[in-house]
């Protein structure tokens, strides 16, 4: 009787106690482990044996699909793995079709339970968002419970996924929220002040720094994306929406975190610095349409990749304003991502439902794998797992698919007797590819 009384919560029911919730969650995971036993075995042990006989080809094995009725008729607008729990990832739902808008949603899934998300909050769930359409999200790298969201109405907010009943912080018109959709969001710690802060980029042409104060969300305009190749700010030139370029994506350099590149609606990519915001450090011109993604290489910090609606992926190096390499995928490229383990492996998704995986060390021109993973949907987002040899892709029907890479798609340099670090070998491998590509470009220009 004493134990029974101890378990009862404020409502007098054992069923609503935290211990019961944990017990039910364990039982649910045990049931899913039995239901998806074959997929779990494939996740752990599957390797495509045919890779031994084909050096320049690879394959992707479909594992789990993550879908709930909450995300019906919604587009997957963002994917992000948790930095500490490698089985957990967050999915943002909204719509890229602005004539047929849907409500917003955030789901946090675990590979241990593919049947239902661990957390759900949004306009269609019991826990409401302060905005309606989620366009981007990002976990804090040191505080894995903090999730920042960017929304279609220009607002940003921060949630604690352990208690997502309401946002910890949220921007409003009074705190100078963006006036157009927020397309990407990125956490970055202030090393001197040790403050929690993140950046956002939106179609209103602003890159904004948000700082989490004790009771409010403080903002600072970091960069105004002015039209033109220099972005120079004249004293008499007042910032108006007409002379600002819409920002669509950005990424911060892994080695020099004050440097970042921004992709715009006009097809230009600008390299900027937090310490020098009066004009661009460099402008890269090569795309003819909107740039949907820019990603710095995880190992080689002078190389970045861009994906665009003009059907191309382009590889850029340092201060070279021209693309080093270009790949035509025959369809708009919705997103791209670098492998966390290899400097030469990257992947992209296209509107025809295909995943394209490249390894430049094996083939400098064509993908090692072009695999259609959805029948009628468009793929919108892609993300590599930071630890396991898998990636996830999202589509415009609210479904997220997990895929395992075959051995040929995850080759990593092996140091001989610890004489060299793996990172040094990977950098040298990509440098060799870049050198060959640059020689070919010089030869073409000479002709």
Tab-separated table of C-alpha atoms in Angstrom:
chain	number	residue	atom	x	y	z
A	1	UNK	CA	0.000	0.000	0.000
A	2	UNK	CA	2.812	2.398	0.816
A	3	UNK	CA	4.474	1.740	-2.545
A	4	UNK	CA	1.177	2.169	-4.348
A	5	UNK	CA	0.596	5.502	-2.628
A	6	UNK	CA	4.116	6.642	-3.468
A	7	UNK	CA	3.573	6.010	-7.169
A	8	UNK	CA	0.359	7.975	-7.374
A	9	UNK	CA	0.675	11.394	-8.976
A	10	UNK	CA	-1.363	14.538	-8.382
A	11	UNK	CA	-4.311	13.053	-10.249
A	12	UNK	CA	-4.262	9.935	-8.095
A	13	UNK	CA	-3.434	7.588	-10.972
A	14	UNK	CA	-0.479	5.266	-11.370
A	15	UNK	CA	-0.892	5.418	-15.152
A	16	UNK	CA	0.254	9.051	-15.273
A	17	UNK	CA	3.395	8.585	-13.194
A	18	UNK	CA	6.851	9.112	-14.728
A	19	UNK	CA	7.941	5.578	-13.824
A	20	UNK	CA	5.018	4.168	-15.781
A	21	UNK	CA	5.902	6.328	-18.780
A	22	UNK	CA	9.473	5.034	-18.789
A	23	UNK	CA	8.305	1.435	-18.394
A	24	UNK	CA	5.891	1.762	-21.315
A	25	UNK	CA	8.622	3.333	-23.463
A	26	UNK	CA	10.960	0.395	-22.735
A	27	UNK	CA	8.206	-2.084	-23.624
A	28	UNK	CA	7.497	-0.189	-26.854
A	29	UNK	CA	11.169	-0.316	-27.849
A	30	UNK	CA	11.313	-4.038	-27.077
A	31	UNK	CA	8.295	-4.623	-29.303
A	32	UNK	CA	9.833	-2.575	-32.110
A	33	UNK	CA	13.092	-4.475	-31.771
A	34	UNK	CA	11.191	-7.677	-32.443
A	35	UNK	CA	9.073	-6.160	-35.230
A	36	UNK	CA	12.062	-4.627	-37.066
A	37	UNK	CA	14.552	-7.354	-36.170
A	38	UNK	CA	15.763	-7.883	-39.751
A	39	UNK	CA	16.300	-4.165	-40.317
A	40	UNK	CA	18.187	-3.889	-37.043
A	41	UNK	CA	20.460	-6.737	-38.127
A	42	UNK	CA	21.026	-5.034	-41.495
A	43	UNK	CA	21.878	-1.796	-39.693
A	44	UNK	CA	24.551	-3.569	-37.663
A	45	UNK	CA	25.990	-6.127	-40.044
A	46	UNK	CA	24.926	-5.605	-43.682
A	47	UNK	CA	27.673	-4.983	-46.239
A	48	UNK	CA	27.056	-5.258	-49.962
A	49	UNK	CA	29.409	-8.101	-50.936
A	50	UNK	CA	29.221	-7.117	-54.606
A	51	UNK	CA	31.317	-4.027	-53.759
A	52	UNK	CA	34.354	-6.306	-53.773
A	53	UNK	CA	33.931	-6.786	-57.521
A	54	UNK	CA	33.019	-3.225	-58.538
A	55	UNK	CA	35.492	-0.566	-57.470
A	56	UNK	CA	33.694	2.507	-58.782
A	57	UNK	CA	30.123	1.702	-57.755
A	58	UNK	CA	28.131	1.500	-54.564
A	59	UNK	CA	24.606	1.071	-53.259
A	60	UNK	CA	22.247	2.236	-50.536
A	61	UNK	CA	20.182	-0.182	-48.449
A	62	UNK	CA	16.800	1.218	-47.300
A	63	UNK	CA	16.278	0.608	-43.593
A	64	UNK	CA	13.538	2.338	-41.604
A	65	UNK	CA	10.914	4.838	-42.686
A	66	UNK	CA	9.824	7.467	-40.161
A	67	UNK	CA	6.296	8.754	-40.606
A	68	UNK	CA	3.263	9.651	-38.475
A	69	UNK	CA	-0.232	10.876	-39.254
A	70	UNK	CA	0.742	14.250	-37.780
A	71	UNK	CA	2.995	14.967	-40.781
A	72	UNK	CA	0.503	14.066	-43.487
A	73	UNK	CA	0.585	16.521	-46.441
A	74	UNK	CA	3.672	18.245	-45.022
A	75	UNK	CA	7.153	18.715	-46.512
A	76	UNK	CA	10.302	17.762	-44.647
A	77	UNK	CA	12.016	21.147	-44.432
A	78	UNK	CA	14.933	20.342	-42.114
A	79	UNK	CA	16.891	17.417	-40.638
A	80	UNK	CA	19.367	17.509	-37.759
A	81	UNK	CA	21.126	14.746	-35.796
A	82	UNK	CA	21.572	15.165	-32.068
A	83	UNK	CA	25.270	15.846	-31.276
A	84	UNK	CA	25.359	13.526	-28.230
A	85	UNK	CA	22.757	10.821	-28.847
A	86	UNK	CA	23.584	9.488	-32.313
A	87	UNK	CA	20.332	7.551	-32.625
A	88	UNK	CA	18.216	10.708	-32.161
A	89	UNK	CA	17.359	13.250	-34.856
A	90	UNK	CA	14.908	16.112	-35.259
A	91	UNK	CA	12.688	16.701	-38.289
A	92	UNK	CA	11.108	20.025	-39.177
A	93	UNK	CA	7.868	20.011	-41.197
A	94	UNK	CA	6.395	22.871	-43.180
A	95	UNK	CA	5.874	23.559	-46.865
A	96	UNK	CA	7.974	24.718	-49.802
A	97	UNK	CA	4.799	25.189	-51.853
A	98	UNK	CA	3.805	28.661	-50.753
A	99	UNK	CA	0.482	28.561	-52.612
A	100	UNK	CA	-0.639	25.583	-50.527
A	101	UNK	CA	0.699	26.163	-47.055
A	102	UNK	CA	0.360	23.594	-44.291
A	103	UNK	CA	0.784	23.832	-40.547
A	104	UNK	CA	4.177	23.344	-38.893
A	105	UNK	CA	5.485	20.462	-36.837
A	106	UNK	CA	8.641	19.184	-35.150
A	107	UNK	CA	9.256	15.489	-34.474
A	108	UNK	CA	12.235	13.965	-32.671
A	109	UNK	CA	12.762	10.352	-33.766
A	110	UNK	CA	15.044	7.629	-32.449
A	111	UNK	CA	16.480	4.746	-34.458
A	112	UNK	CA	15.468	2.593	-31.491
A	113	UNK	CA	11.789	3.314	-32.099
A	114	UNK	CA	10.931	3.883	-35.787
A	115	UNK	CA	7.188	3.492	-35.254
A	116	UNK	CA	6.551	6.766	-33.407
A	117	UNK	CA	8.536	9.922	-32.535
A	118	UNK	CA	9.965	10.446	-29.068
A	119	UNK	CA	8.688	14.037	-29.011
A	120	UNK	CA	6.076	15.844	-31.098
A	121	UNK	CA	5.251	19.515	-30.913
A	122	UNK	CA	3.504	21.757	-33.409
A	123	UNK	CA	0.205	23.222	-34.493
A	124	UNK	CA	-1.362	19.785	-35.001
A	125	UNK	CA	-0.261	18.389	-31.641
A	126	UNK	CA	-1.149	19.084	-28.028
A	127	UNK	CA	1.978	21.241	-27.689
A	128	UNK	CA	1.661	24.325	-29.863
A	129	UNK	CA	4.436	26.186	-31.659
A	130	UNK	CA	4.564	30.007	-31.512
A	131	UNK	CA	4.670	29.931	-35.343
A	132	UNK	CA	2.965	27.774	-37.931
A	133	UNK	CA	5.545	26.547	-40.491
A	134	UNK	CA	8.958	25.270	-39.462
A	135	UNK	CA	11.620	25.901	-42.125
A	136	UNK	CA	14.854	25.022	-40.271
A	137	UNK	CA	16.160	23.689	-36.967
A	138	UNK	CA	19.451	22.956	-35.206
A	139	UNK	CA	20.578	21.223	-32.002
A	140	UNK	CA	23.081	23.003	-29.785
A	141	UNK	CA	26.471	21.176	-30.052
A	142	UNK	CA	27.218	21.312	-26.292
A	143	UNK	CA	23.676	21.293	-24.900
A	144	UNK	CA	21.887	18.511	-26.801
A	145	UNK	CA	18.521	19.295	-25.223
A	146	UNK	CA	18.350	22.786	-26.814
A	147	UNK	CA	16.715	22.976	-30.234
A	148	UNK	CA	16.499	26.241	-32.192
A	149	UNK	CA	13.766	26.712	-34.806
A	150	UNK	CA	13.341	29.121	-37.701
A	151	UNK	CA	9.863	29.666	-39.150
A	152	UNK	CA	8.079	30.874	-42.253
A	153	UNK	CA	6.742	33.979	-40.528
A	154	UNK	CA	10.311	35.160	-39.766
A	155	UNK	CA	10.357	34.226	-36.086
A	156	UNK	CA	12.958	32.115	-34.291
A	157	UNK	CA	12.533	30.206	-31.056
A	158	UNK	CA	14.432	27.894	-28.706
A	159	UNK	CA	12.988	24.752	-27.108
A	160	UNK	CA	14.103	22.306	-24.460
A	161	UNK	CA	13.096	18.992	-26.074
A	162	UNK	CA	12.857	17.367	-22.644
A	163	UNK	CA	10.018	19.745	-21.746
A	164	UNK	CA	8.653	21.139	-25.033
A	165	UNK	CA	5.455	22.552	-23.563
A	166	UNK	CA	6.447	26.087	-24.549
A	167	UNK	CA	9.556	27.769	-25.999
A	168	UNK	CA	12.276	28.967	-23.669
A	169	UNK	CA	12.829	31.953	-25.962
A	170	UNK	CA	10.963	33.307	-28.952
A	171	UNK	CA	11.396	36.375	-31.164
A	172	UNK	CA	8.572	38.776	-31.880
A	173	UNK	CA	8.017	41.900	-33.935
A	174	UNK	CA	9.100	43.904	-30.905
A	175	UNK	CA	12.435	42.067	-30.816
A	176	UNK	CA	13.073	42.623	-34.560
A	177	UNK	CA	12.234	39.206	-35.907
A	178	UNK	CA	12.853	38.561	-39.602
A	179	UNK	CA	10.197	39.849	-41.990
A	180	UNK	CA	10.518	36.894	-44.371
A	181	UNK	CA	10.998	33.117	-44.014
A	182	UNK	CA	14.032	31.946	-42.021
A	183	UNK	CA	15.846	29.365	-44.155
A	184	UNK	CA	18.706	28.247	-41.942
A	185	UNK	CA	19.766	28.460	-38.326
A	186	UNK	CA	23.108	27.652	-36.695
A	187	UNK	CA	24.298	27.524	-33.064
A	188	UNK	CA	27.674	28.993	-32.172
A	189	UNK	CA	29.156	29.524	-28.717
A	190	UNK	CA	30.791	32.825	-27.751
A	191	UNK	CA	34.206	31.600	-26.583
A	192	UNK	CA	34.978	34.776	-24.612
A	193	UNK	CA	31.665	35.430	-22.878
A	194	UNK	CA	30.476	31.792	-22.922
A	195	UNK	CA	27.030	32.907	-23.995
A	196	UNK	CA	24.492	30.758	-25.810
A	197	UNK	CA	23.882	32.250	-29.232
A	198	UNK	CA	22.831	31.272	-32.737
A	199	UNK	CA	22.664	32.794	-36.205
A	200	UNK	CA	19.804	32.903	-38.698
A	201	UNK	CA	19.495	33.831	-42.377
A	202	UNK	CA	16.272	34.808	-44.106
A	203	UNK	CA	14.782	36.029	-47.370
A	204	UNK	CA	14.748	39.575	-46.004
A	205	UNK	CA	18.510	39.743	-46.673
A	206	UNK	CA	19.625	39.730	-43.047
A	207	UNK	CA	22.029	37.480	-41.174
A	208	UNK	CA	21.150	37.939	-37.508
A	209	UNK	CA	22.897	36.918	-34.291
A	210	UNK	CA	20.577	35.933	-31.426
A	211	UNK	CA	21.849	35.757	-27.831
A	212	UNK	CA	20.024	33.970	-25.021
A	213	UNK	CA	19.872	36.418	-22.120
A	214	UNK	CA	18.287	35.680	-18.745
A	215	UNK	CA	14.817	36.823	-19.663
A	216	UNK	CA	14.845	37.683	-23.358
A	217	UNK	CA	16.260	36.912	-26.780
A	218	UNK	CA	18.681	39.669	-27.806
A	219	UNK	CA	19.460	40.309	-31.467
A	220	UNK	CA	22.304	41.879	-33.436
A	221	UNK	CA	22.398	42.419	-37.198
A	222	UNK	CA	25.518	40.609	-38.347
A	223	UNK	CA	25.291	41.158	-42.122
A	224	UNK	CA	23.028	42.730	-44.707
A	225	UNK	CA	23.191	40.848	-47.998
A	226	UNK	CA	23.352	43.677	-50.491
A	227	UNK	CA	22.951	43.102	-54.194
A	228	UNK	CA	26.145	43.131	-56.232
A	229	UNK	CA	29.445	41.320	-56.030
A	230	UNK	CA	31.037	43.523	-53.362
A	231	UNK	CA	28.150	44.085	-50.971
A	232	UNK	CA	29.789	47.381	-50.038
A	233	UNK	CA	27.699	49.526	-47.732
A	234	UNK	CA	27.566	53.182	-48.752
A	235	UNK	CA	26.962	55.842	-46.151
A	236	UNK	CA	24.029	57.344	-48.068
A	237	UNK	CA	22.518	54.008	-49.005
A	238	UNK	CA	19.735	53.149	-46.585
A	239	UNK	CA	18.979	49.423	-46.338
A	240	UNK	CA	15.671	48.648	-48.027
A	241	UNK	CA	14.173	45.375	-49.137
A	242	UNK	CA	14.726	46.333	-52.768
A	243	UNK	CA	18.524	46.478	-52.532
A	244	UNK	CA	18.995	43.371	-50.382
A	245	UNK	CA	19.546	39.871	-51.748
A	246	UNK	CA	17.388	37.148	-50.250
A	247	UNK	CA	19.482	34.753	-48.173
A	248	UNK	CA	18.636	31.072	-48.605
A	249	UNK	CA	21.363	29.151	-46.760
A	250	UNK	CA	24.660	29.572	-44.937
A	251	UNK	CA	27.386	27.585	-43.222
A	252	UNK	CA	30.231	28.455	-40.864
A	253	UNK	CA	33.805	27.351	-41.423
A	254	UNK	CA	34.873	24.448	-39.191
A	255	UNK	CA	38.357	25.884	-38.469
A	256	UNK	CA	37.688	29.639	-38.504
A	257	UNK	CA	34.223	30.012	-37.038
A	258	UNK	CA	34.094	33.756	-37.746
A	259	UNK	CA	33.986	32.985	-41.488
A	260	UNK	CA	30.786	31.887	-43.198
A	261	UNK	CA	29.400	31.558	-46.713
A	262	UNK	CA	25.858	32.574	-47.701
A	263	UNK	CA	23.856	31.366	-50.699
A	264	UNK	CA	21.293	33.755	-52.207
A	265	UNK	CA	18.181	33.712	-54.369
A	266	UNK	CA	20.058	35.345	-57.251
A	267	UNK	CA	22.532	32.450	-57.435
A	268	UNK	CA	25.556	34.186	-55.872
A	269	UNK	CA	27.535	32.879	-52.908
A	270	UNK	CA	29.229	35.373	-50.585
A	271	UNK	CA	31.999	34.737	-48.072
A	272	UNK	CA	31.574	36.946	-45.013
A	273	UNK	CA	33.205	37.565	-41.667
A	274	UNK	CA	31.701	38.393	-38.286
A	275	UNK	CA	34.530	40.869	-37.729
A	276	UNK	CA	34.046	42.744	-41.007
A	277	UNK	CA	30.427	43.226	-42.021
A	278	UNK	CA	30.654	46.298	-44.246
A	279	UNK	CA	31.266	44.260	-47.416
A	280	UNK	CA	31.831	40.712	-48.660
A	281	UNK	CA	35.253	39.109	-48.411
A	282	UNK	CA	34.638	37.164	-51.622
A	283	UNK	CA	31.809	36.556	-54.074
A	284	UNK	CA	31.506	33.261	-55.942
A	285	UNK	CA	29.550	33.376	-59.189
A	286	UNK	CA	28.641	30.180	-60.976
A	287	UNK	CA	25.010	29.357	-60.322
A	288	UNK	CA	22.198	30.725	-62.470
A	289	UNK	CA	19.362	30.103	-60.022
A	290	UNK	CA	18.669	29.961	-56.293
A	291	UNK	CA	21.320	28.328	-54.119
A	292	UNK	CA	19.586	25.868	-51.778
A	293	UNK	CA	22.585	24.664	-49.755
A	294	UNK	CA	26.214	25.565	-49.009
A	295	UNK	CA	28.338	23.188	-46.914
A	296	UNK	CA	31.937	23.488	-45.772
A	297	UNK	CA	33.947	20.278	-45.914
A	298	UNK	CA	34.152	18.656	-42.467
A	299	UNK	CA	37.875	17.853	-42.840
A	300	UNK	CA	39.359	20.137	-45.515
A	301	UNK	CA	38.414	23.602	-44.272
A	302	UNK	CA	39.135	25.480	-47.516
A	303	UNK	CA	36.625	23.531	-49.588
A	304	UNK	CA	32.865	23.954	-49.701
A	305	UNK	CA	30.004	22.573	-51.759
A	306	UNK	CA	26.897	24.279	-53.143
A	307	UNK	CA	23.575	22.916	-54.444
A	308	UNK	CA	21.218	24.890	-56.654
A	309	UNK	CA	17.907	24.902	-58.492
A	310	UNK	CA	19.912	25.150	-61.742
A	311	UNK	CA	20.438	21.331	-61.535
A	312	UNK	CA	24.089	21.567	-60.506
A	313	UNK	CA	26.408	20.837	-57.609
A	314	UNK	CA	29.575	22.925	-57.517
A	315	UNK	CA	32.822	22.557	-55.594
A	316	UNK	CA	34.657	25.733	-54.506
A	317	UNK	CA	38.145	26.290	-53.114
A	318	UNK	CA	39.433	29.146	-50.961
A	319	UNK	CA	39.546	32.503	-52.716
A	320	UNK	CA	38.986	31.146	-56.215
A	321	UNK	CA	35.833	32.894	-57.509
A	322	UNK	CA	35.264	30.155	-60.094
A	323	UNK	CA	34.014	26.660	-59.246
A	324	UNK	CA	36.730	24.026	-59.217
A	325	UNK	CA	34.337	21.250	-60.224
A	326	UNK	CA	30.726	21.135	-61.390
A	327	UNK	CA	28.266	18.242	-61.547
A	328	UNK	CA	25.013	18.257	-63.548
A	329	UNK	CA	22.332	16.128	-61.856
A	330	UNK	CA	19.572	16.752	-64.458
A	331	UNK	CA	17.116	17.924	-61.810
A	332	UNK	CA	16.909	20.690	-59.191
A	333	UNK	CA	19.213	19.822	-56.293
A	334	UNK	CA	17.366	20.305	-53.018
A	335	UNK	CA	20.193	19.672	-50.577
A	336	UNK	CA	23.742	18.330	-50.232
A	337	UNK	CA	25.945	17.094	-47.388
A	338	UNK	CA	29.553	16.028	-46.805
A	339	UNK	CA	30.419	12.726	-45.199
A	340	UNK	CA	31.743	13.263	-41.644
A	341	UNK	CA	34.481	10.640	-42.131
A	342	UNK	CA	35.861	11.219	-45.637
A	343	UNK	CA	36.966	14.471	-47.263
A	344	UNK	CA	36.055	13.271	-50.755
A	345	UNK	CA	32.584	11.779	-50.150
A	346	UNK	CA	29.409	13.839	-50.405
A	347	UNK	CA	25.772	13.220	-51.274
A	348	UNK	CA	22.861	15.194	-52.718
A	349	UNK	CA	19.124	14.775	-53.275
A	350	UNK	CA	17.112	15.825	-56.327
A	351	UNK	CA	13.481	16.462	-57.240
A	352	UNK	CA	13.200	13.153	-59.122
A	353	UNK	CA	13.510	11.216	-55.862
A	354	UNK	CA	17.147	10.156	-56.283
A	355	UNK	CA	20.085	10.164	-53.890
A	356	UNK	CA	23.473	10.814	-55.546
A	357	UNK	CA	26.613	9.768	-53.669
A	358	UNK	CA	30.058	10.860	-54.911
A	359	UNK	CA	33.590	9.882	-53.944
A	360	UNK	CA	35.976	12.161	-55.815
A	361	UNK	CA	38.932	9.909	-54.997
A	362	UNK	CA	37.279	7.108	-56.994
A	363	UNK	CA	35.520	9.038	-59.759
A	364	UNK	CA	35.939	12.754	-60.423
A	365	UNK	CA	33.030	13.042	-62.855
A	366	UNK	CA	30.189	10.683	-62.006
A	367	UNK	CA	28.400	9.534	-58.877
A	368	UNK	CA	29.269	6.118	-57.498
A	369	UNK	CA	25.610	5.673	-56.650
A	370	UNK	CA	22.433	7.145	-58.152
A	371	UNK	CA	19.521	5.471	-56.442
A	372	UNK	CA	15.829	6.295	-56.514
A	373	UNK	CA	14.483	5.870	-52.981
A	374	UNK	CA	10.936	7.271	-53.358
A	375	UNK	CA	8.516	6.649	-56.206
A	376	UNK	CA	6.440	9.797	-56.676
A	377	UNK	CA	7.769	12.208	-54.059
A	378	UNK	CA	10.499	14.834	-54.290
A	379	UNK	CA	13.472	14.562	-51.965
A	380	UNK	CA	14.061	17.770	-50.035
A	381	UNK	CA	16.740	17.210	-47.351
A	382	UNK	CA	19.681	14.929	-46.566
A	383	UNK	CA	21.949	14.404	-43.542
A	384	UNK	CA	24.778	11.982	-42.705
A	385	UNK	CA	24.864	10.384	-39.272
A	386	UNK	CA	27.971	11.639	-37.419
A	387	UNK	CA	28.938	8.127	-36.228
A	388	UNK	CA	27.180	5.336	-38.114
A	389	UNK	CA	27.469	4.616	-41.893
A	390	UNK	CA	23.914	5.766	-42.584
A	391	UNK	CA	22.142	8.840	-43.888
A	392	UNK	CA	18.581	10.087	-43.747
A	393	UNK	CA	16.587	11.792	-46.492
A	394	UNK	CA	13.287	13.654	-46.263
A	395	UNK	CA	10.660	14.136	-48.955
A	396	UNK	CA	7.712	16.382	-49.747
A	397	UNK	CA	5.200	13.878	-48.335
A	398	UNK	CA	6.391	14.000	-44.758
A	399	UNK	CA	8.418	10.791	-44.799
A	400	UNK	CA	12.036	10.347	-43.663
A	401	UNK	CA	13.955	7.332	-44.993
A	402	UNK	CA	17.101	5.892	-43.413
A	403	UNK	CA	19.689	4.406	-45.810
A	404	UNK	CA	22.877	2.459	-45.136
A	405	UNK	CA	25.945	3.080	-47.310
A	406	UNK	CA	27.720	0.119	-48.874
A	407	UNK	CA	31.495	-0.261	-48.235
A	408	UNK	CA	32.473	1.507	-51.487
A	409	UNK	CA	30.601	4.634	-50.352
A	410	UNK	CA	32.393	4.936	-47.006
A	411	UNK	CA	36.053	4.374	-47.721
A	412	UNK	CA	38.434	6.129	-45.331
A	413	UNK	CA	42.205	6.491	-45.567
A	414	UNK	CA	44.142	4.090	-43.359
A	415	UNK	CA	47.385	5.436	-41.886
A	416	UNK	CA	50.440	3.165	-42.080
A	417	UNK	CA	51.870	2.463	-38.616
A	418	UNK	CA	50.416	5.706	-37.224
A	419	UNK	CA	52.870	7.825	-39.227
A	420	UNK	CA	50.104	10.102	-40.418
A	421	UNK	CA	46.767	11.119	-39.020
A	422	UNK	CA	43.660	10.071	-40.912
A	423	UNK	CA	42.678	13.748	-41.318
A	424	UNK	CA	46.020	14.571	-42.973
A	425	UNK	CA	45.624	11.696	-45.411
A	426	UNK	CA	42.071	12.746	-46.246
A	427	UNK	CA	43.169	16.344	-46.866
A	428	UNK	CA	46.007	15.171	-49.109
A	429	UNK	CA	43.568	12.959	-51.011
A	430	UNK	CA	41.222	15.856	-51.731
A	431	UNK	CA	44.124	18.208	-52.555
A	432	UNK	CA	45.214	15.775	-55.237
A	433	UNK	CA	41.729	15.809	-56.755
A	434	UNK	CA	41.612	19.629	-56.670
A	435	UNK	CA	45.044	19.881	-58.260
A	436	UNK	CA	44.039	17.658	-61.170
A	437	UNK	CA	40.796	19.601	-61.645
A	438	UNK	CA	42.642	22.936	-61.641
A	439	UNK	CA	45.121	21.704	-64.245
A	440	UNK	CA	42.220	20.653	-66.462
A	441	UNK	CA	40.597	24.081	-66.057
A	442	UNK	CA	43.837	25.876	-66.945
A	443	UNK	CA	44.209	23.709	-70.032
A	444	UNK	CA	40.662	24.572	-71.139
A	445	UNK	CA	41.301	28.290	-70.641
A	446	UNK	CA	44.530	28.067	-72.645
A	447	UNK	CA	42.651	26.670	-75.603
